mmCIF file of N, CA and C in Angstrom:
data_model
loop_
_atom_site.group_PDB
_atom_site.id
_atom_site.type_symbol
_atom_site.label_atom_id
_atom_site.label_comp_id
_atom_site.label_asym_id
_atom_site.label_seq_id
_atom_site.Cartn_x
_atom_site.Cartn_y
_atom_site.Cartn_z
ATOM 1 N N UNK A 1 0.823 -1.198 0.000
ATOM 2 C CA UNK A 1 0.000 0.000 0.000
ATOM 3 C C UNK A 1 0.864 1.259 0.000
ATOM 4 N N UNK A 2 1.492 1.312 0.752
ATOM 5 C CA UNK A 2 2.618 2.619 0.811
ATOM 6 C C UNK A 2 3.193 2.883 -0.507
ATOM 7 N N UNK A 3 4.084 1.127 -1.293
ATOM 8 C CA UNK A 3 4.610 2.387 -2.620
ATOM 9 C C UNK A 3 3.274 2.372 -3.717
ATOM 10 N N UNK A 4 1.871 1.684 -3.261
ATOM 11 C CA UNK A 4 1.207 2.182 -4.297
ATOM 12 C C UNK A 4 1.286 3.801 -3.894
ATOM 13 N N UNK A 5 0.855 4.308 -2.969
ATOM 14 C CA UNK A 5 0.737 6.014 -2.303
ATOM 15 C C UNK A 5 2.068 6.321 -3.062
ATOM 16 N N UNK A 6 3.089 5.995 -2.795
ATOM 17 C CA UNK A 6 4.052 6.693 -2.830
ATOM 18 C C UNK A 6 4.327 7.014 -4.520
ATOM 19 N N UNK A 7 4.037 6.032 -4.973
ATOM 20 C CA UNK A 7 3.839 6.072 -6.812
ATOM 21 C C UNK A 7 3.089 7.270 -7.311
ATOM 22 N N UNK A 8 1.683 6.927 -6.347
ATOM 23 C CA UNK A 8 0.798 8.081 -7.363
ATOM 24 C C UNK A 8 1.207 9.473 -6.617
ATOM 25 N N UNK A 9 2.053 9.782 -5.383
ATOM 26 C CA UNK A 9 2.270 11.141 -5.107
ATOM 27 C C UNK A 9 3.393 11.641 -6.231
ATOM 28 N N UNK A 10 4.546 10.617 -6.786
ATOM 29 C CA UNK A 10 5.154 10.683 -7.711
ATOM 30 C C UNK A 10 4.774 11.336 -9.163
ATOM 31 N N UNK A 11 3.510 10.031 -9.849
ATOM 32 C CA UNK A 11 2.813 10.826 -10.731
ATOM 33 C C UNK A 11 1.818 12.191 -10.547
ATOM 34 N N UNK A 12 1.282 11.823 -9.661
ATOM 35 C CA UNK A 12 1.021 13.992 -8.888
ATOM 36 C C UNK A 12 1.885 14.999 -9.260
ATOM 37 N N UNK A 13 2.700 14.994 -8.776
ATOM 38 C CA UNK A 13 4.154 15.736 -8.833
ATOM 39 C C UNK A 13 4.359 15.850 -10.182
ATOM 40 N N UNK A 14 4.422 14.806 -11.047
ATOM 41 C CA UNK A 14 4.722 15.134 -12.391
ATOM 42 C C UNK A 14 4.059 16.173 -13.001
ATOM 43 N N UNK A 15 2.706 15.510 -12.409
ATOM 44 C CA UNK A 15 1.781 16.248 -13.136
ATOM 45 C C UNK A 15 1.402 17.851 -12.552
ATOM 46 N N UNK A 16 1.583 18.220 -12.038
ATOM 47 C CA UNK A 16 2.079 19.600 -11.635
ATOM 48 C C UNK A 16 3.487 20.169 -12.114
ATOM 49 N N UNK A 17 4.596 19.728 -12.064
ATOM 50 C CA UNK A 17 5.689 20.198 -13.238
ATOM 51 C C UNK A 17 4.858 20.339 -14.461
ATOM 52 N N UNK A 18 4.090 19.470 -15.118
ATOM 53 C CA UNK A 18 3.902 19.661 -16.131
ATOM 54 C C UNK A 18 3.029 21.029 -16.392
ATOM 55 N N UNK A 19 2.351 21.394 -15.178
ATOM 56 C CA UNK A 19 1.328 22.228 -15.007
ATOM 57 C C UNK A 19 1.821 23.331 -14.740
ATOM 58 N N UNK A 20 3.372 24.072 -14.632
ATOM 59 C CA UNK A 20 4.555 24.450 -13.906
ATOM 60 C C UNK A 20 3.769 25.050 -12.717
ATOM 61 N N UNK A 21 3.422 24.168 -12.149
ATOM 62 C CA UNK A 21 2.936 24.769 -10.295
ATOM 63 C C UNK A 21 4.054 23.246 -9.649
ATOM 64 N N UNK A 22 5.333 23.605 -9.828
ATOM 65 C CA UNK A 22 6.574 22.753 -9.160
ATOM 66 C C UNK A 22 6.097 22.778 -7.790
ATOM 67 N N UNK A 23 5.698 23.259 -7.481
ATOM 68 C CA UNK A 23 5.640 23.393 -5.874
ATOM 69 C C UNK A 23 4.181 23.208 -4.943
ATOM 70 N N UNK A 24 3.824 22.218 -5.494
ATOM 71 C CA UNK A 24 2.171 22.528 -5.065
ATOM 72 C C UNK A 24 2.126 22.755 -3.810
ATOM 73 N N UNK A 25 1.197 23.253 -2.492
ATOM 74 C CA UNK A 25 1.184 23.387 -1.525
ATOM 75 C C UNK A 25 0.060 23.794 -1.343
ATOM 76 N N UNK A 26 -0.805 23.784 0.148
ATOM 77 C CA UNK A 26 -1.806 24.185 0.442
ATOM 78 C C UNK A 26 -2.135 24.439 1.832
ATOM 79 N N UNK A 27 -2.054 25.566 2.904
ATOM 80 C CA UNK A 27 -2.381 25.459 3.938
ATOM 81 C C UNK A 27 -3.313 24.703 4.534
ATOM 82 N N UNK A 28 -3.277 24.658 6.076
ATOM 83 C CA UNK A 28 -4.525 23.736 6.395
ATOM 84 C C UNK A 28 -5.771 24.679 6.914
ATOM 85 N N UNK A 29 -5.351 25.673 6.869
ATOM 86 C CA UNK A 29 -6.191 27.028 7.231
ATOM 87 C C UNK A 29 -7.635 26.892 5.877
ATOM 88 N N UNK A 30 -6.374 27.091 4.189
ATOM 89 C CA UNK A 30 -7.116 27.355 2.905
ATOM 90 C C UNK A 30 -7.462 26.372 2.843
ATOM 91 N N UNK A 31 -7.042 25.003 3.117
ATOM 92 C CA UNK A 31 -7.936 23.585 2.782
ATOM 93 C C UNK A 31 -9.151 23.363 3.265
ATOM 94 N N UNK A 32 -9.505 24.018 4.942
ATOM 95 C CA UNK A 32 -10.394 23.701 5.685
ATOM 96 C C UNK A 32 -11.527 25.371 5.437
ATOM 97 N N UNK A 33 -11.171 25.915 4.469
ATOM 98 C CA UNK A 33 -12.041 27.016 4.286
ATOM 99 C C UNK A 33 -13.516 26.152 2.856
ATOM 100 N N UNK A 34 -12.872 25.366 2.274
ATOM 101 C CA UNK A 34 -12.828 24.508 1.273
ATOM 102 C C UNK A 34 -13.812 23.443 2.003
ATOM 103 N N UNK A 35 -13.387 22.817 2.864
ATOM 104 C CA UNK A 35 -13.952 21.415 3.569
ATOM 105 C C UNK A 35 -14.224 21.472 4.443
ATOM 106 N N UNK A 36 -15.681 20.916 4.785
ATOM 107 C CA UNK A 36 -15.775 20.575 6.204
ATOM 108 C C UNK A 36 -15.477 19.472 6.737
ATOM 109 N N UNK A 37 -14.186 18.704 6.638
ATOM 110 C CA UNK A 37 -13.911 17.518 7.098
ATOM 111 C C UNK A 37 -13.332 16.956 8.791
ATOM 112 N N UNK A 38 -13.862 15.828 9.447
ATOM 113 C CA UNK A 38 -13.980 15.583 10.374
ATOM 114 C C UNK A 38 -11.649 15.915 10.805
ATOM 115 N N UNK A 39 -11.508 15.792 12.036
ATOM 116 C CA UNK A 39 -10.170 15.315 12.220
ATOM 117 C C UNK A 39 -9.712 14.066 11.716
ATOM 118 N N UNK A 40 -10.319 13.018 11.817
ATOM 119 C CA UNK A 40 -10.399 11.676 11.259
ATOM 120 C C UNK A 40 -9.908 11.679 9.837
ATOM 121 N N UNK A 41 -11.123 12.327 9.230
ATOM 122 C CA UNK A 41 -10.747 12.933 7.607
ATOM 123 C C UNK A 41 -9.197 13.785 7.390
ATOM 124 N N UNK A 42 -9.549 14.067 8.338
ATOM 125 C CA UNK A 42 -8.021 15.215 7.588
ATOM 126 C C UNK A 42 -7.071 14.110 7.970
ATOM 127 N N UNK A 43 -7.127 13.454 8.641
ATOM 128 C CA UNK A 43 -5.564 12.415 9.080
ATOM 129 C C UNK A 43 -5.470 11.406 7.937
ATOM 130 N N UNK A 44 -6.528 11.338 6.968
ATOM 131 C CA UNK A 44 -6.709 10.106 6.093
ATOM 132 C C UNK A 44 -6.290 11.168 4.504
ATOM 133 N N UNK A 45 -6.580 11.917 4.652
ATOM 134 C CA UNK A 45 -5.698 12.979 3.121
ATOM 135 C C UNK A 45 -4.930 13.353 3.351
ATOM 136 N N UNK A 46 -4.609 13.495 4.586
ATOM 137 C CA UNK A 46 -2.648 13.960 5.120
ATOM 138 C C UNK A 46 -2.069 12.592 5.052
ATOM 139 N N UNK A 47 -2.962 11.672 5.001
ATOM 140 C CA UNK A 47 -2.052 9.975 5.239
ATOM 141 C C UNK A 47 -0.946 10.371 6.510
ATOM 142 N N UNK A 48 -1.897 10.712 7.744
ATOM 143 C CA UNK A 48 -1.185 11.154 8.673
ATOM 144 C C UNK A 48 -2.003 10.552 10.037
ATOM 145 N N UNK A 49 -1.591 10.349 11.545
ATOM 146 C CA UNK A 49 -2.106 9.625 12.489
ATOM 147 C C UNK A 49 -3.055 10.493 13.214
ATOM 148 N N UNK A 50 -4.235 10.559 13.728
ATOM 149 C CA UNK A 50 -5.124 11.076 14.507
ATOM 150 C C UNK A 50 -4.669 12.395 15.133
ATOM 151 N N UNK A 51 -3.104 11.712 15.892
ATOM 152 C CA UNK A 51 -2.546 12.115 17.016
ATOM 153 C C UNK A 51 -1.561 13.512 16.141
ATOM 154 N N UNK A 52 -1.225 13.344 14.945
ATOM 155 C CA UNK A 52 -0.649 14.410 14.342
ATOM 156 C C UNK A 52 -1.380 15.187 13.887
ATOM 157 N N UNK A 53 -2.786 15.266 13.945
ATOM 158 C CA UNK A 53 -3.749 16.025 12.975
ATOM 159 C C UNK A 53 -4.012 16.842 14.635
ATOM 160 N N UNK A 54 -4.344 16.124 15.705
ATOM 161 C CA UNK A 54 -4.433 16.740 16.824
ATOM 162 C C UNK A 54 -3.438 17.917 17.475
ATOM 163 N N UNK A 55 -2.123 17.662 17.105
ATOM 164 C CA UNK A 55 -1.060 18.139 17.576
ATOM 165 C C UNK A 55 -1.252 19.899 16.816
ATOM 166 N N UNK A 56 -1.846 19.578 15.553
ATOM 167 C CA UNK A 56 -1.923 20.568 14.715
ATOM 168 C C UNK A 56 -3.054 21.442 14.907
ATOM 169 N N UNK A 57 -3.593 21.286 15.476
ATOM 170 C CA UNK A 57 -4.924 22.182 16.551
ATOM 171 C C UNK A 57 -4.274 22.587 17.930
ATOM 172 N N UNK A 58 -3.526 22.445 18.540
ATOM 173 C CA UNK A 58 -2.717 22.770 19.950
ATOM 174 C C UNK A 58 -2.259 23.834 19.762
ATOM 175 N N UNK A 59 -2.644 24.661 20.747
ATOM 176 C CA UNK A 59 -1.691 26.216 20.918
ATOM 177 C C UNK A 59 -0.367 26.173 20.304
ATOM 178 N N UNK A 60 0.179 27.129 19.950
ATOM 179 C CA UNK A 60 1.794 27.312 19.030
ATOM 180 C C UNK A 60 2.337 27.748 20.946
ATOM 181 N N UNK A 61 1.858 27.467 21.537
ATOM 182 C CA UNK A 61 2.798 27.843 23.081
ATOM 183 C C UNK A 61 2.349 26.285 23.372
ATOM 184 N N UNK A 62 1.684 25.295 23.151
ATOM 185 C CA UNK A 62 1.747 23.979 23.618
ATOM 186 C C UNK A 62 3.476 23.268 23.267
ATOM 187 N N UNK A 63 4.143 22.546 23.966
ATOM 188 C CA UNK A 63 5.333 22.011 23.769
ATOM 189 C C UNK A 63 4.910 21.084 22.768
ATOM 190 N N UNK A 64 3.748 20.344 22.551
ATOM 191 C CA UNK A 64 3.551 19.058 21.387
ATOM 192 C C UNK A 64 2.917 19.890 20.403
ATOM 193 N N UNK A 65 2.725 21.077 20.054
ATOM 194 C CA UNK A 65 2.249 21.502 19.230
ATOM 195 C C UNK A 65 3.078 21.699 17.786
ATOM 196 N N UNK A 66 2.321 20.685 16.672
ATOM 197 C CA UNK A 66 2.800 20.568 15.299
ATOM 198 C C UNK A 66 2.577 21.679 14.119
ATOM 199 N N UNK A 67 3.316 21.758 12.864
ATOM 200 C CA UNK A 67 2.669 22.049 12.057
ATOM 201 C C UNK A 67 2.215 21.016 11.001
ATOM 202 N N UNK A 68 1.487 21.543 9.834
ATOM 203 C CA UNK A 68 1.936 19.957 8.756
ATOM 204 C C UNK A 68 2.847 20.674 7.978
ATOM 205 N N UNK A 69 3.115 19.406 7.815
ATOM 206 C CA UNK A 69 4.794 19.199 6.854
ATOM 207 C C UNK A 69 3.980 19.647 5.720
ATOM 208 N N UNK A 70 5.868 19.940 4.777
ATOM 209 C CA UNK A 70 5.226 20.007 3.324
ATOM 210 C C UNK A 70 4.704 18.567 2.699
ATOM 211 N N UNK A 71 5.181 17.592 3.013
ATOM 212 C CA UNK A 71 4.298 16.493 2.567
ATOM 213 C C UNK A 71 2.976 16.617 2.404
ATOM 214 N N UNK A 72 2.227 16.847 4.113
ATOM 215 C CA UNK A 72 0.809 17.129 3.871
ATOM 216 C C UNK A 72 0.365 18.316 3.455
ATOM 217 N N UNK A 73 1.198 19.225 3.473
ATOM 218 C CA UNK A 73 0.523 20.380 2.339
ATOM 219 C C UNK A 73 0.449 20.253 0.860
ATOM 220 N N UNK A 74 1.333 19.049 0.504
ATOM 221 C CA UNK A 74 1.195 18.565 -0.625
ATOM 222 C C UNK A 74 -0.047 17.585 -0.751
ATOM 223 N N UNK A 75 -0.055 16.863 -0.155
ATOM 224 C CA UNK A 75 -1.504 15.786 -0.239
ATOM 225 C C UNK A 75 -2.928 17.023 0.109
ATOM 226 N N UNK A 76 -2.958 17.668 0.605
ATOM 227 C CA UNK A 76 -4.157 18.922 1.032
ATOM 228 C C UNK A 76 -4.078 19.888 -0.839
ATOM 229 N N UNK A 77 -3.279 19.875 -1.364
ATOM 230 C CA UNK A 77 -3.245 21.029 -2.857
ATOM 231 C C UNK A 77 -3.814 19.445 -3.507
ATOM 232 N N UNK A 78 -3.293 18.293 -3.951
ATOM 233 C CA UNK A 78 -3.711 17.489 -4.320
ATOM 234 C C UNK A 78 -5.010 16.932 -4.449
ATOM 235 N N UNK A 79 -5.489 16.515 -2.860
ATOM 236 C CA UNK A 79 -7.054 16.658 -2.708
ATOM 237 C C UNK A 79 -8.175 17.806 -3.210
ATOM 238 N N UNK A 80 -7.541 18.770 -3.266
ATOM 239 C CA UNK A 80 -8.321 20.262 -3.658
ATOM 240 C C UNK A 80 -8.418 20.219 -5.068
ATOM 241 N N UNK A 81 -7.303 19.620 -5.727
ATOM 242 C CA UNK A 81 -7.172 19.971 -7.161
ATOM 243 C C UNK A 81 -8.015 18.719 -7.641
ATOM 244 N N UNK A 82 -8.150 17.773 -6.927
ATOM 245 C CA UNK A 82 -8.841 16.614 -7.600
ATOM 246 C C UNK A 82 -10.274 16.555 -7.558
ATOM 247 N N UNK A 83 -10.649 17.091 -5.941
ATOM 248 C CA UNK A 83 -11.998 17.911 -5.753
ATOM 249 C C UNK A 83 -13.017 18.754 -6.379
ATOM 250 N N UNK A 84 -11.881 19.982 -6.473
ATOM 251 C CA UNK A 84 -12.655 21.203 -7.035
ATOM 252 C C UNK A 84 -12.844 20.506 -8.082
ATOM 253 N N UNK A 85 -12.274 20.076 -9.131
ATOM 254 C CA UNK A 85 -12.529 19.568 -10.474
ATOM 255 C C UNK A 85 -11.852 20.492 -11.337
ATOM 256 N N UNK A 86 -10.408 21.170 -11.083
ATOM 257 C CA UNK A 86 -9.828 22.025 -11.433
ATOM 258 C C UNK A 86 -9.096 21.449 -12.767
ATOM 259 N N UNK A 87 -8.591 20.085 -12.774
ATOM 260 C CA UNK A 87 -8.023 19.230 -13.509
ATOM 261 C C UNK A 87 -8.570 18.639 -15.074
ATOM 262 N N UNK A 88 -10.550 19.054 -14.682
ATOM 263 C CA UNK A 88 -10.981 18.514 -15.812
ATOM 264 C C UNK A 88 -11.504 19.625 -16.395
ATOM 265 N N UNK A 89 -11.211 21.219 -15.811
ATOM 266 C CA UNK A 89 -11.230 22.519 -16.811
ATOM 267 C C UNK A 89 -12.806 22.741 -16.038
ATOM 268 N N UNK A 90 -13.526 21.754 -15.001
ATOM 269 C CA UNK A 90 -14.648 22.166 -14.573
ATOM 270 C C UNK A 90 -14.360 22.437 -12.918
ATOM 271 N N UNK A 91 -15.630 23.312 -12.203
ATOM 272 C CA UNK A 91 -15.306 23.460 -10.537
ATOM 273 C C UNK A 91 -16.299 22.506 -10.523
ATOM 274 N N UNK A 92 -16.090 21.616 -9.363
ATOM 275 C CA UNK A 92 -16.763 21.013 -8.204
ATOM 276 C C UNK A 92 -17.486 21.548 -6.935
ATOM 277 N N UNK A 93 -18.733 20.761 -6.489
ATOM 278 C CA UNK A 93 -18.783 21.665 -5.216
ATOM 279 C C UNK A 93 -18.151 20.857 -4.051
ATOM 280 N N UNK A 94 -17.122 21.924 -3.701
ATOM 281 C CA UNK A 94 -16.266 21.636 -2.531
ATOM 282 C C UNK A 94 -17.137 21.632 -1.314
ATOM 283 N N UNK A 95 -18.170 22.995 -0.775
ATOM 284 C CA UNK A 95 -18.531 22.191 0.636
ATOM 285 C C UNK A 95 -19.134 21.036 0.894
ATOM 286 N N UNK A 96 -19.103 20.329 2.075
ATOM 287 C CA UNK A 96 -19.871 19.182 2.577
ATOM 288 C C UNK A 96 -21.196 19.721 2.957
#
């Protein structure tokens, strides 16, 4: 399961060079303006653990307090772009 993930974040990536947005990224601020998705949800499009999606809600003065990586700001531009329907030249409706 992992290098299937890890394959298609590969072809992602391509496919954004090709798109020249080299750098995709997406806050979790602009993602969640977009979605109303549970914590649960967001740990499953970050391909990230409960406990890291939690960390990322904790005061910036909490000692366990995270940000997300660029990884998951990469999987959060990914989800959005596959969502909105930006990819097939049409929008989607993003809220839940």
């Amino acid at each position: 399961m992992q290098t299937e993930t890890t394959e298609a974040l590969v072809l992602c990536r391509r496919h954004w060079v090709q798109l020249d947005l080299a750098s995709p990224s997406m806050e979790l601020a602009d993602f969640q303006q977009h979605y109303s998705l549970s914590r649960e949800q967001l740990a499953r499009v970050a391909h990230c653990s409960l406990d890291t999606v939690n960390r990322w809600f904790m005061k910036p003065t909490n000692s366990r307090h995270r940000s997300p990586t660029p990884e998951h700001k990469l999987r959060f531009a990914i989800a959005h772009y596959v969502w909105s329907g930006e990819w097939l030249g049409t929008k989607g409706n993003t809220k839940n």
